[in-house]
Short mmCIF file of C-alpha atoms (C1' of nucleotides) in Angstrom, two decimals:
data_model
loop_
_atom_site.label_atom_id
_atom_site.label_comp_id
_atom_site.label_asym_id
_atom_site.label_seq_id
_atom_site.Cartn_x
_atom_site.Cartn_y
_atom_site.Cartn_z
CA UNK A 1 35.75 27.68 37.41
CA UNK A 2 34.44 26.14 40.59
CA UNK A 3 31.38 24.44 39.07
CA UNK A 4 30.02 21.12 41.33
CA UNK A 5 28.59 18.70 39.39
CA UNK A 6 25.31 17.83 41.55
CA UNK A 7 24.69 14.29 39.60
CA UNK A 8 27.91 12.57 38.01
CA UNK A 9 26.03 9.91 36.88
CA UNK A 10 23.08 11.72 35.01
CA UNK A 11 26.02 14.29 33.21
CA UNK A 12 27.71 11.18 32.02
CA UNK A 13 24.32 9.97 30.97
CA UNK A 14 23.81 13.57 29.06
CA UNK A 15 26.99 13.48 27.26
CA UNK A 16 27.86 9.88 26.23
CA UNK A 17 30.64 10.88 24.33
CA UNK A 18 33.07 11.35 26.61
CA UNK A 19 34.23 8.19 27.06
CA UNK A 20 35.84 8.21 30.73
CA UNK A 21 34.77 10.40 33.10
CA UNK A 22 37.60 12.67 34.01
CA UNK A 23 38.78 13.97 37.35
CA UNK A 24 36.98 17.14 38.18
CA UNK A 25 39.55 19.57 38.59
CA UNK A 26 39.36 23.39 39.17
CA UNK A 27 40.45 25.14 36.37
CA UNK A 28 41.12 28.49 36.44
CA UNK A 29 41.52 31.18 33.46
CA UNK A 30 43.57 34.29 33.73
CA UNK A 31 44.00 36.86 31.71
CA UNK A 32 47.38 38.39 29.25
CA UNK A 33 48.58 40.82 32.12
CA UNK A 34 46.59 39.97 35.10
CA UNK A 35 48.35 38.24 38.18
CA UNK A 36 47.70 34.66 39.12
CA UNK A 37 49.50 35.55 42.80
CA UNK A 38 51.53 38.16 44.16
CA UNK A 39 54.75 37.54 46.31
CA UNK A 40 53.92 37.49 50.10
CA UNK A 41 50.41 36.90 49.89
CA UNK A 42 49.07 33.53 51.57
CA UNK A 43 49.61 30.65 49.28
CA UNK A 44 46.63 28.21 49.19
CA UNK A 45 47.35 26.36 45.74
CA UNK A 46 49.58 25.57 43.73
CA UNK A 47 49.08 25.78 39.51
CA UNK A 48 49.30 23.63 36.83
CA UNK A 49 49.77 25.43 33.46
CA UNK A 50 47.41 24.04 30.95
CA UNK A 51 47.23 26.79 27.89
CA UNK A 52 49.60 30.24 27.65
CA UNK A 53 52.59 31.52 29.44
CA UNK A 54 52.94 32.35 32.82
CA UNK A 55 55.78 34.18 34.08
CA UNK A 56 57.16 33.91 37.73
CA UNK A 57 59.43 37.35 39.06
CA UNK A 58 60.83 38.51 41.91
CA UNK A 59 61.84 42.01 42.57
CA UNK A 60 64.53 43.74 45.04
CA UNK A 61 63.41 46.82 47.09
CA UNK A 62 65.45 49.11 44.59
CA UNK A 63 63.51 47.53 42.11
CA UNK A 64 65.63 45.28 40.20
CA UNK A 65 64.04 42.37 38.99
CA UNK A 66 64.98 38.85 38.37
CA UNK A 67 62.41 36.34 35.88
CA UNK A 68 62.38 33.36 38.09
CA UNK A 69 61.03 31.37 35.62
CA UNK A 70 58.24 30.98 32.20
CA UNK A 71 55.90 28.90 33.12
CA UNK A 72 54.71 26.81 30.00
CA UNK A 73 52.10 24.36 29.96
CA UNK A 74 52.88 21.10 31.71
CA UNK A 75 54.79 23.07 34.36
CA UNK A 76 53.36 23.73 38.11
CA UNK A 77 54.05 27.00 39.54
CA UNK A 78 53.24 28.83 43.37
CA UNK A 79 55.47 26.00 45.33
CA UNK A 80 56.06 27.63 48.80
CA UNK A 81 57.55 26.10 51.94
CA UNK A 82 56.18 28.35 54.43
CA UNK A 83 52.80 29.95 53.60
CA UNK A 84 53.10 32.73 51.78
CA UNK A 85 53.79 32.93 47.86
CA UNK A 86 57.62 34.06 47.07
CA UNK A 87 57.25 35.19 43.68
CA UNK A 88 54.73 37.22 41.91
CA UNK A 89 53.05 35.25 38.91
CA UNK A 90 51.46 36.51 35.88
CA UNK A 91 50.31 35.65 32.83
CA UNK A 92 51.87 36.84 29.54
CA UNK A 93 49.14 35.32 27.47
CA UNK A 94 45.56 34.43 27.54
CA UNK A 95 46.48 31.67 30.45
CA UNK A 96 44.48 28.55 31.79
CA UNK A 97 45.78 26.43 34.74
CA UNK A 98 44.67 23.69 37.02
CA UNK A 99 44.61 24.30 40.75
CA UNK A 100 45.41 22.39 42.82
CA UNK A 101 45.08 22.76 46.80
CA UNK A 102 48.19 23.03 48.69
CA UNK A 103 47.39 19.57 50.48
CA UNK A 104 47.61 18.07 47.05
CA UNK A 105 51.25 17.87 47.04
CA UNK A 106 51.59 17.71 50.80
CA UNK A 107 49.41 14.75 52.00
CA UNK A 108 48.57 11.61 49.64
CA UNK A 109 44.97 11.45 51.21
CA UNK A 110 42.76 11.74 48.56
CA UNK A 111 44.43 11.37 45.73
CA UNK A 112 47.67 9.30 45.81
CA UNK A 113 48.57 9.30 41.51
CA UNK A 114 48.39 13.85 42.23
CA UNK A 115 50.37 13.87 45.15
CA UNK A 116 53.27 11.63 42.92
CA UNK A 117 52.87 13.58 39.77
CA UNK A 118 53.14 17.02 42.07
CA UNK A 119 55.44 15.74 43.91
CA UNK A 120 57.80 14.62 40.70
CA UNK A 121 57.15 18.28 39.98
CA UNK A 122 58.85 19.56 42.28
CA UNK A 123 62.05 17.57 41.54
CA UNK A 124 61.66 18.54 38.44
CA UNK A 125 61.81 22.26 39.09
CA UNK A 126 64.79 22.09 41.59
CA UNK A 127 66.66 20.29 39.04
CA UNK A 128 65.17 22.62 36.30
CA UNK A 129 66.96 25.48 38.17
CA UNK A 130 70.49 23.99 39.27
CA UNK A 131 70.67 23.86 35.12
CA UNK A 132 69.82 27.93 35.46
CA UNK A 133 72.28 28.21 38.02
CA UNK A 134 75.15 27.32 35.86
CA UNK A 135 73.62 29.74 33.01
CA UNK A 136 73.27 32.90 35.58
CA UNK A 137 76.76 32.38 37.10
CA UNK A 138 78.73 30.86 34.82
CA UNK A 139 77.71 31.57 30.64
CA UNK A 140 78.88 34.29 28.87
CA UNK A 141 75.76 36.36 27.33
CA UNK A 142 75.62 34.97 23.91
CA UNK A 143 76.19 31.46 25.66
CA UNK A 144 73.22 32.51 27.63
CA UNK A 145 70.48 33.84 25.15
CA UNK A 146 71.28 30.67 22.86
CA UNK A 147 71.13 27.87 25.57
CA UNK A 148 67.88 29.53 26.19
CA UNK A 149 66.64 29.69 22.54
CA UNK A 150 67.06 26.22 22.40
CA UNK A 151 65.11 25.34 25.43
CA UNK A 152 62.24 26.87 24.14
CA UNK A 153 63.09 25.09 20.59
CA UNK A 154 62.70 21.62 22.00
CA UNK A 155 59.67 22.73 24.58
CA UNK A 156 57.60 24.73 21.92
CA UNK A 157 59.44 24.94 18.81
CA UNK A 158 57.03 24.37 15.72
CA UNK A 159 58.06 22.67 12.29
CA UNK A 160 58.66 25.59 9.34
CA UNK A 161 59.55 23.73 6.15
CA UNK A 162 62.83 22.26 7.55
CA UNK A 163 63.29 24.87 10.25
CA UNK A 164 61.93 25.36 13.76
CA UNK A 165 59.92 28.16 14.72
CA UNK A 166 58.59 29.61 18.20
CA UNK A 167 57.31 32.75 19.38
CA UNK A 168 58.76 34.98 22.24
CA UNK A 169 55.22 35.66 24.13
CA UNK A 170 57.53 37.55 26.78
CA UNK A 171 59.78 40.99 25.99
CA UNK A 172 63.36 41.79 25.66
CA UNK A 173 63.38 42.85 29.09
CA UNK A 174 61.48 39.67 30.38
CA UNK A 175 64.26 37.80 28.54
CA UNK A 176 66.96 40.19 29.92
CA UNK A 177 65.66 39.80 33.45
CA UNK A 178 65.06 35.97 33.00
CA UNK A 179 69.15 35.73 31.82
CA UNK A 180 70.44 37.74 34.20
CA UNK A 181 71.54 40.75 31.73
CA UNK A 182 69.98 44.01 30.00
CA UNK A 183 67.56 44.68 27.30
CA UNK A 184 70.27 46.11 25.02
CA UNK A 185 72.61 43.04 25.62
CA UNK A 186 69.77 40.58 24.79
CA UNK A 187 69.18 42.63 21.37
CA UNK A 188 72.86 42.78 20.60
CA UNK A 189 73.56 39.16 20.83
CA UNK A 190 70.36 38.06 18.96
CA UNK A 191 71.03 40.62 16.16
CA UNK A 192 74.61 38.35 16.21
CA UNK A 193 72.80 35.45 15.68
CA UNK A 194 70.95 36.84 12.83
CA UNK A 195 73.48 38.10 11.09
CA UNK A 196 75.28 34.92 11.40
CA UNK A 197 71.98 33.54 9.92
CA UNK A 198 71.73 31.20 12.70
CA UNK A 199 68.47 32.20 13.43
CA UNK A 200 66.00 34.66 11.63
CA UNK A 201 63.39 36.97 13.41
CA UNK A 202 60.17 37.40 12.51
CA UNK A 203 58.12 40.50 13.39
CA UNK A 204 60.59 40.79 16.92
CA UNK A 205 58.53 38.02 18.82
CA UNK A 206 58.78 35.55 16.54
CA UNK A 207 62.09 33.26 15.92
CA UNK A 208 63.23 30.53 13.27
CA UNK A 209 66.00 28.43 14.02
CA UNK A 210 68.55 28.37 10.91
CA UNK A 211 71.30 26.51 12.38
CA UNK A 212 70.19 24.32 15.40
CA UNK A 213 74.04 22.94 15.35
CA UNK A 214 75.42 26.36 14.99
CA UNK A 215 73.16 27.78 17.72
CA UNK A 216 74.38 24.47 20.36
CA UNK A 217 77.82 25.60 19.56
CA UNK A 218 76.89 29.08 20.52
CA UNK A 219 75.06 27.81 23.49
CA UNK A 220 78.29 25.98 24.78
CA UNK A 221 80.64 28.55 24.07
CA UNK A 222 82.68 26.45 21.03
CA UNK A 223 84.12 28.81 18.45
CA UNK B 1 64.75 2.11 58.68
CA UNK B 2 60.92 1.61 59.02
CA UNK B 3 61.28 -0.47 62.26
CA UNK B 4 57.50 -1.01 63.93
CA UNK B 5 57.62 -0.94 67.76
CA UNK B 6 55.57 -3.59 69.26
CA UNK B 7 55.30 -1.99 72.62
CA UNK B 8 56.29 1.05 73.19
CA UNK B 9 55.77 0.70 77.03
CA UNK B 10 58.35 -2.61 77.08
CA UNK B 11 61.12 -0.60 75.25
CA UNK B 12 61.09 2.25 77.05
CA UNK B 13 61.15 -0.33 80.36
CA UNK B 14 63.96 -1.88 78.85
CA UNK B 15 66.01 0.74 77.99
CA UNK B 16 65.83 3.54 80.44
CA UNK B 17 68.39 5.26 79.96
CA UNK B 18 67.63 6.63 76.50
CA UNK B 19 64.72 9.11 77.66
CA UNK B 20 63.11 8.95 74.40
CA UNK B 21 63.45 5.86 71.84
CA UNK B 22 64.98 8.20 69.25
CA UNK B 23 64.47 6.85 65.59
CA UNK B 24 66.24 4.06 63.98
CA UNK B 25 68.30 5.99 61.19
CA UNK B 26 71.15 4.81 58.49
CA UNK B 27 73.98 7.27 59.78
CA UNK B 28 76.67 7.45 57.38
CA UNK B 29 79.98 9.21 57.58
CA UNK B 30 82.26 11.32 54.56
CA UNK B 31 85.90 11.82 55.36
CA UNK B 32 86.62 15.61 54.25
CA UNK B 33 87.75 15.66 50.62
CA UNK B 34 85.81 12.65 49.66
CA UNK B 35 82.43 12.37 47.85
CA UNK B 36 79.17 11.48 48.62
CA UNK B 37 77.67 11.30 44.97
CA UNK B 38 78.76 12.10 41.74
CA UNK B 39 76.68 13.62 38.95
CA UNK B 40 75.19 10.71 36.41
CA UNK B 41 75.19 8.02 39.65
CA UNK B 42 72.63 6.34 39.99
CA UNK B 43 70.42 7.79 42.13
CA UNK B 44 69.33 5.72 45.59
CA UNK B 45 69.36 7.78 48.57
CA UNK B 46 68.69 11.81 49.73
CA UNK B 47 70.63 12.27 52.79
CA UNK B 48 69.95 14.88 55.54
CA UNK B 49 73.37 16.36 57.15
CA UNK B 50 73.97 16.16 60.92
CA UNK B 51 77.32 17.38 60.57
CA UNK B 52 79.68 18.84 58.77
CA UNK B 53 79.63 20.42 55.64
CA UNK B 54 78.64 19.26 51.93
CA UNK B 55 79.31 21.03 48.69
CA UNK B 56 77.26 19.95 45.53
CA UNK B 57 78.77 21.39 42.39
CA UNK B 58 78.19 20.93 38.82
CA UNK B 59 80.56 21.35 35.83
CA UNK B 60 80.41 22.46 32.27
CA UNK B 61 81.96 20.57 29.12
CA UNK B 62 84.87 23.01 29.32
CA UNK B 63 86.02 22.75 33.34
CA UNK B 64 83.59 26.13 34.61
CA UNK B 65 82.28 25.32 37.62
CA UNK B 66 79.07 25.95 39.64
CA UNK B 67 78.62 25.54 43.66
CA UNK B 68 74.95 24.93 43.50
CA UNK B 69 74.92 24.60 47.47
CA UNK B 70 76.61 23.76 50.90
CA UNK B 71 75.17 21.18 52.95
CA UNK B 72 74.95 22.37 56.45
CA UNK B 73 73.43 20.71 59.20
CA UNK B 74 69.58 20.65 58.97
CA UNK B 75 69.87 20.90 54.76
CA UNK B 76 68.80 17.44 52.71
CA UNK B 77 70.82 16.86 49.88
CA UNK B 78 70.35 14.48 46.50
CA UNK B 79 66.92 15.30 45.54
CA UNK B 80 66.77 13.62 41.69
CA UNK B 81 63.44 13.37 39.48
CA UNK B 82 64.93 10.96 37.74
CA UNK B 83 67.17 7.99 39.16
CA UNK B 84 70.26 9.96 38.66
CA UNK B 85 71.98 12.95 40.49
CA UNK B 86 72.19 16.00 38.88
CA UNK B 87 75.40 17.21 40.77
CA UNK B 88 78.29 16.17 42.46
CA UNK B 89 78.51 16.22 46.41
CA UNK B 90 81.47 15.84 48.32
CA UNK B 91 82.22 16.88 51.98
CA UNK B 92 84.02 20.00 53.27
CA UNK B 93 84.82 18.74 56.68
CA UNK B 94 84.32 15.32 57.93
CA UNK B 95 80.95 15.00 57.69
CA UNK B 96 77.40 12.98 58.89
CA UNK B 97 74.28 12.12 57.43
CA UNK B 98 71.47 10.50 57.44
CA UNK B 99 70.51 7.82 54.63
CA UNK B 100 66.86 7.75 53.81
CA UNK B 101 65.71 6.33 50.43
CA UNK B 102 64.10 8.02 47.94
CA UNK B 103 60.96 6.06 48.80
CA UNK B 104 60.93 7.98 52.02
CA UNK B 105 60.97 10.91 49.93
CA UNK B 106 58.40 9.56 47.28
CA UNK B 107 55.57 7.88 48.79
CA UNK B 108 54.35 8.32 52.98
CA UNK B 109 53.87 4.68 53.75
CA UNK B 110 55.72 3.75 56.38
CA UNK B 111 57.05 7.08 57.51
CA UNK B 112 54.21 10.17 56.89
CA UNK B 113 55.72 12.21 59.20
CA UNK B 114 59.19 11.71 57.81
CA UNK B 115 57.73 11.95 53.98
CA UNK B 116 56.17 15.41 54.88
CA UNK B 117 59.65 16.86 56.27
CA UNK B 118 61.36 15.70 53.15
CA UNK B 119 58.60 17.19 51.10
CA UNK B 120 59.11 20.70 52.93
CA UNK B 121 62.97 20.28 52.80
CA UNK B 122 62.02 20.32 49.03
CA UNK B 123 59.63 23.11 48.89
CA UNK B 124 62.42 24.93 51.23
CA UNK B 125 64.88 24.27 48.58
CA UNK B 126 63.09 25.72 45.88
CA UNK B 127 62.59 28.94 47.46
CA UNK B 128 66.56 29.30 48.66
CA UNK B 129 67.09 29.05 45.04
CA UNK B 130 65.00 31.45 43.84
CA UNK B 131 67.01 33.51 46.49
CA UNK B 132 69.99 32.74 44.92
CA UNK B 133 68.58 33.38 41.53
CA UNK B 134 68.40 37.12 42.48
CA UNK B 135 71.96 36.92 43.55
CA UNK B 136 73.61 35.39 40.59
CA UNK B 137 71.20 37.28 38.23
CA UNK B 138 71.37 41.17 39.66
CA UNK B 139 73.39 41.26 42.47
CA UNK B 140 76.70 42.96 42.58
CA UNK B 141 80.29 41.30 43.49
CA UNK B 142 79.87 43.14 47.26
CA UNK B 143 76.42 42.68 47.53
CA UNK B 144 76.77 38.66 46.65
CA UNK B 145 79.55 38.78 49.03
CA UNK B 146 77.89 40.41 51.78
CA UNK B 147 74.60 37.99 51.46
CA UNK B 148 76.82 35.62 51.52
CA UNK B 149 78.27 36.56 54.56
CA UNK B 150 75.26 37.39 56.40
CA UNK B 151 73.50 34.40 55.49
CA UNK B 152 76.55 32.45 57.47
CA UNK B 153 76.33 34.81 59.96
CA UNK B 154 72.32 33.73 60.38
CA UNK B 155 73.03 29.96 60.08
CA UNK B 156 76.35 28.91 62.07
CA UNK B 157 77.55 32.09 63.59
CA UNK B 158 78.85 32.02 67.24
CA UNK B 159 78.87 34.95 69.74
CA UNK B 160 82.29 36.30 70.20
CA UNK B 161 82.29 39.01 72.61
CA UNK B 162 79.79 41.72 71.44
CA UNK B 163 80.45 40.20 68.08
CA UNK B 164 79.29 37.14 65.98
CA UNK B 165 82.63 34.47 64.47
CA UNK B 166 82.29 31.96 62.05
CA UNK B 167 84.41 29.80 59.85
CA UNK B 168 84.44 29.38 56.13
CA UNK B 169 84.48 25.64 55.98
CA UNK B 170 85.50 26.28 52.10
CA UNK B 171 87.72 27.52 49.76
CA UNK B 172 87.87 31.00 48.51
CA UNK B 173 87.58 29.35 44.53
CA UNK B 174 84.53 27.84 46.42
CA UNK B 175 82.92 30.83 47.48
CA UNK B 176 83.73 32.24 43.91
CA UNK B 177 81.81 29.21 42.24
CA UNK B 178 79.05 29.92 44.67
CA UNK B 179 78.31 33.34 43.95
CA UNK B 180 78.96 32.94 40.24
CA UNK B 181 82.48 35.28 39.80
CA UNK B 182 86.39 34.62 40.35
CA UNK B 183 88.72 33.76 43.40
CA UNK B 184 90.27 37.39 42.90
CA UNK B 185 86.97 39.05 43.08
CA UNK B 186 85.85 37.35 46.17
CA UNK B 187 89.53 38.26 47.44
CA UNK B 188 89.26 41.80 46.93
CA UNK B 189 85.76 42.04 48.00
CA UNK B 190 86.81 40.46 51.84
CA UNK B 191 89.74 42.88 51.72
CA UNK B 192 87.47 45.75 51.01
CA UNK B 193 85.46 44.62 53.87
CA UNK B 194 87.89 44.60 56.19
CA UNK B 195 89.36 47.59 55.14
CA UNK B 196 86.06 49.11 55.89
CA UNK B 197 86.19 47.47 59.17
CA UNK B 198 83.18 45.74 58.84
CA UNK B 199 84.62 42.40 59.43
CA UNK B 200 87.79 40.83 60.33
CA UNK B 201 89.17 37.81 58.85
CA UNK B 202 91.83 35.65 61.41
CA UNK B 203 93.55 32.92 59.50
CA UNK B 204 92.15 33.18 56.40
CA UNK B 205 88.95 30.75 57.08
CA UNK B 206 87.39 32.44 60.76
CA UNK B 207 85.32 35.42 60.02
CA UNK B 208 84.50 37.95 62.96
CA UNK B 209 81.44 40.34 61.78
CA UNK B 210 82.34 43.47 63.27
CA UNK B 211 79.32 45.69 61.84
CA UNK B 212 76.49 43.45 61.04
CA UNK B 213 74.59 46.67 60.18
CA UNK B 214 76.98 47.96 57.73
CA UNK B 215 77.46 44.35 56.08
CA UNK B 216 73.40 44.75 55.37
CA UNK B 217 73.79 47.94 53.77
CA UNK B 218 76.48 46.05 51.12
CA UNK B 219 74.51 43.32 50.77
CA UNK B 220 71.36 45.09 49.48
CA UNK B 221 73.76 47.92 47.49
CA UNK B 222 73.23 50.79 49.74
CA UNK B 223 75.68 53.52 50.53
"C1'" DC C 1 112.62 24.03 57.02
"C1'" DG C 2 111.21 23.57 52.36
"C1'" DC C 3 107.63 22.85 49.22
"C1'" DG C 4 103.17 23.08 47.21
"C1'" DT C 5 98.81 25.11 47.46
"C1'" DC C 6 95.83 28.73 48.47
"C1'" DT C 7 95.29 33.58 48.98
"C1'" DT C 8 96.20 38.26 48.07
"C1'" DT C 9 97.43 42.19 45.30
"C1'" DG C 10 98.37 44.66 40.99
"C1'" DA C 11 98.00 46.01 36.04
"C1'" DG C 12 95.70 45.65 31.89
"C1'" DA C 13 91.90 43.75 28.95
"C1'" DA C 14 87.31 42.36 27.97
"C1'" DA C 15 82.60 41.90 28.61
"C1'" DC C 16 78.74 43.99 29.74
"C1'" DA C 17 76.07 48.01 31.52
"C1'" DT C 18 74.69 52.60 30.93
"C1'" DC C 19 73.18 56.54 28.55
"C1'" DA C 20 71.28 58.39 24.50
"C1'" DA C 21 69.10 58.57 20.11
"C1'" DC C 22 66.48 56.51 16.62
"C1'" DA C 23 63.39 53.07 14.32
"C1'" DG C 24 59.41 50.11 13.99
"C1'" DC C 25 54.96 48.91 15.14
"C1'" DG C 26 50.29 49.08 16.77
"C1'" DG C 27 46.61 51.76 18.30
"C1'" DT C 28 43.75 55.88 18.34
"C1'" DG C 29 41.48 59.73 16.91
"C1'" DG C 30 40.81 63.20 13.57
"C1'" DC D 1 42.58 56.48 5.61
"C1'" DC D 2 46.15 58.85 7.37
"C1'" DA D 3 48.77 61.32 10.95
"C1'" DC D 4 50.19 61.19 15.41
"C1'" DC D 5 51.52 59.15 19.70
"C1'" DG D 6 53.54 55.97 22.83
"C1'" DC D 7 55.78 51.87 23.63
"C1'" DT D 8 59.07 48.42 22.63
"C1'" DG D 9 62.96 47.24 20.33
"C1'" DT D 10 67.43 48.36 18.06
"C1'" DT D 11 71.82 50.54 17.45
"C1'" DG D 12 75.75 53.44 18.77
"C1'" DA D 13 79.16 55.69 21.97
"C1'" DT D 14 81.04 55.60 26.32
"C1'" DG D 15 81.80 54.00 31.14
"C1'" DT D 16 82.34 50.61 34.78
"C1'" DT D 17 82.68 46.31 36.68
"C1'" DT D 18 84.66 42.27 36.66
"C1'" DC D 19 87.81 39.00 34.53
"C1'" DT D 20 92.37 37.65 33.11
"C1'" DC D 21 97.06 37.24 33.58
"C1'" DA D 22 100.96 37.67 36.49
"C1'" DA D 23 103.60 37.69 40.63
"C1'" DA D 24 104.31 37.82 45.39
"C1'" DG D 25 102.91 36.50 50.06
"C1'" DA D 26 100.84 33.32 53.62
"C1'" DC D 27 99.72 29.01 55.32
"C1'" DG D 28 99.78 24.08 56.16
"C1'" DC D 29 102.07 19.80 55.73
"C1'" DG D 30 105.58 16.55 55.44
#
DNA sequence: CGCGTCTTTGAGAAACATCAACAGCGGTGG
DNA sequence: CCACCGCTGTTGATGTTTCTCAAAGACGCG
């Protein structure tokens, strides 16, 4: 959190062990709950998840509420083309990021190998969303919940024996809002898949995968 | 096209009747009906539309169909993190771009100034998305409708009397694809507009607004 | 003018939302 | 340590929106 290092050279000296100095960056912790930003206020950086789960919303004026995105570590989150934030941004776990200023990803002065990397980030995430596109207006719920089950399975799923197992740091209703659907309809189809013992839940926020084939089929809609 | 002007003060001698050397750009043209890209391609070029219109779409295994955007004047299309395209883009109406490579997009040297307006086409990109998120993921049929309208209304509408015309460049299965529902939906939604007399429609593909106040209230689900 | 394609309208079906009640779980205080 | 409370999650019954299927109408094009 904001330290300056007055003397690179003696710290290096005072811990030999590390063998290559690394970039000083600003890391930042936050907090299971608290807010990393809130929509419309000014944007200054943008994030780079390190450790936990961020999640991104936006919210109507009748209060409906879309999950934008979960921001797991190795994303970047708080891109903005104007400058104010769009989304609001908080952490559902324990949550450490990187942050970077704004000019990072807009100029290459100072550090050419960030811009690129924040830069490729970007792509990344407009691609990353023209997938969600095609899940929010085209995929039938249980086509929905699965595809998404199995993007967490290859971006955090653990090995269980010869299963795959991942926890669900967010709720039903961040899943619900995240998919486009309700809280009871995001139950409904995962009780499905359990009783199709495709996948098996664990204490509600945890989830095995049974049947990764099974749950692709269920993903594309095959019968 | 990266071309270095030696003297500024000679060119503008030489060629007086241009009042400002504009810059050197790849223009290319799309015949309405054909495409631009296709998903997979190899990915060279983003291209920034002069005019016309572009749709990018993406398909499922099984023929369903997304719109992921139109391509309007002003809007840069193709962004890719990797060397492919991620959708397929084909032209509306006889269409114009501009060609610049992806290096334009990916490093500043030899353009900064045109690097940092493809970078904010980008970030602008990713927040029209996250707009659209909310509309595929919790809007209603009238409300997506109406956004959609309005949204038209804000970027090509023409005065028309006291009122504001435009012309739906695409097909009502288009729209549909767009906003994530079917051709008959979208159908009954403009006849339930016009029935309301809060637009008109003349020859299918001209809208007239007739109440843009009203159409606000059914785009954010008022009554 | 005829033909094909796109659009519109209608009737019925399906998917999903809504409303309501209950269950499970963790935390707190007696 | 247990009982209670509140919250989240689950399940069930019912309602509504939207989709699907079908047919007719409009429009553009040759």
């Amino acid at each position: 959190m904001y330290v300056t290092r007055p003397n690179e050279q003696i710290e290096n000296f005072l811990l030999p062990l590390r063998a290559r100095p690394v970039q000083q960056h600003h890391l930042h912790h936050i907090c299971a709950g608290k807010h990393l930003f809130h929509e419309g206020q000014t944007a200054r950086n943008i994030y780079e998840v390190v450790k936990g789960v961020l999640r991104l919303t936006r919210v109507m004026a009748d209060g409906r509420r879309q999950v934008i995105a979960f921001g797991y570590p190795g994303d970047v989150v708080g891109f903005h083309s104007d400058d104010e934030y769009h989304t609001d941004c908080d952490a559902l776990l324990s949550t450490t990021v990187i942050v970077h200023s704004r000019s990072a990803l807009e100029s290459p002065a100072g550090n050419s190998a960030l811009h690129t990397k924040l830069l490729q980030a970007a792509l990344h995430e407009i691609s990353a969303m023209q997938d969600h596109f095609l899940m929010l207006g085209r995929k039938s719920a249980a086509e929905r919940v699965a595809s998404f089950l199995l993007t967490l399975q290859e971006r955090v799923g653990m090995p269980l024996g010869q299963f795959t197992q991942f926890d669900l740091p967010m709720s039903r209703s961040d899943i619900a809002d995240f998919l486009g659907m309700t809280t009871e309809t995001v139950c409904r189809t995962l009780t499905r898949l359990r009783k199709l013992n495709i996948i098996a839940l664990d204490r509600v926020h945890t989830v095995v995968i049974l049947k990764p084939e099974a749950l692709i089929k269920e993903a594309e809609g095959r019968d």
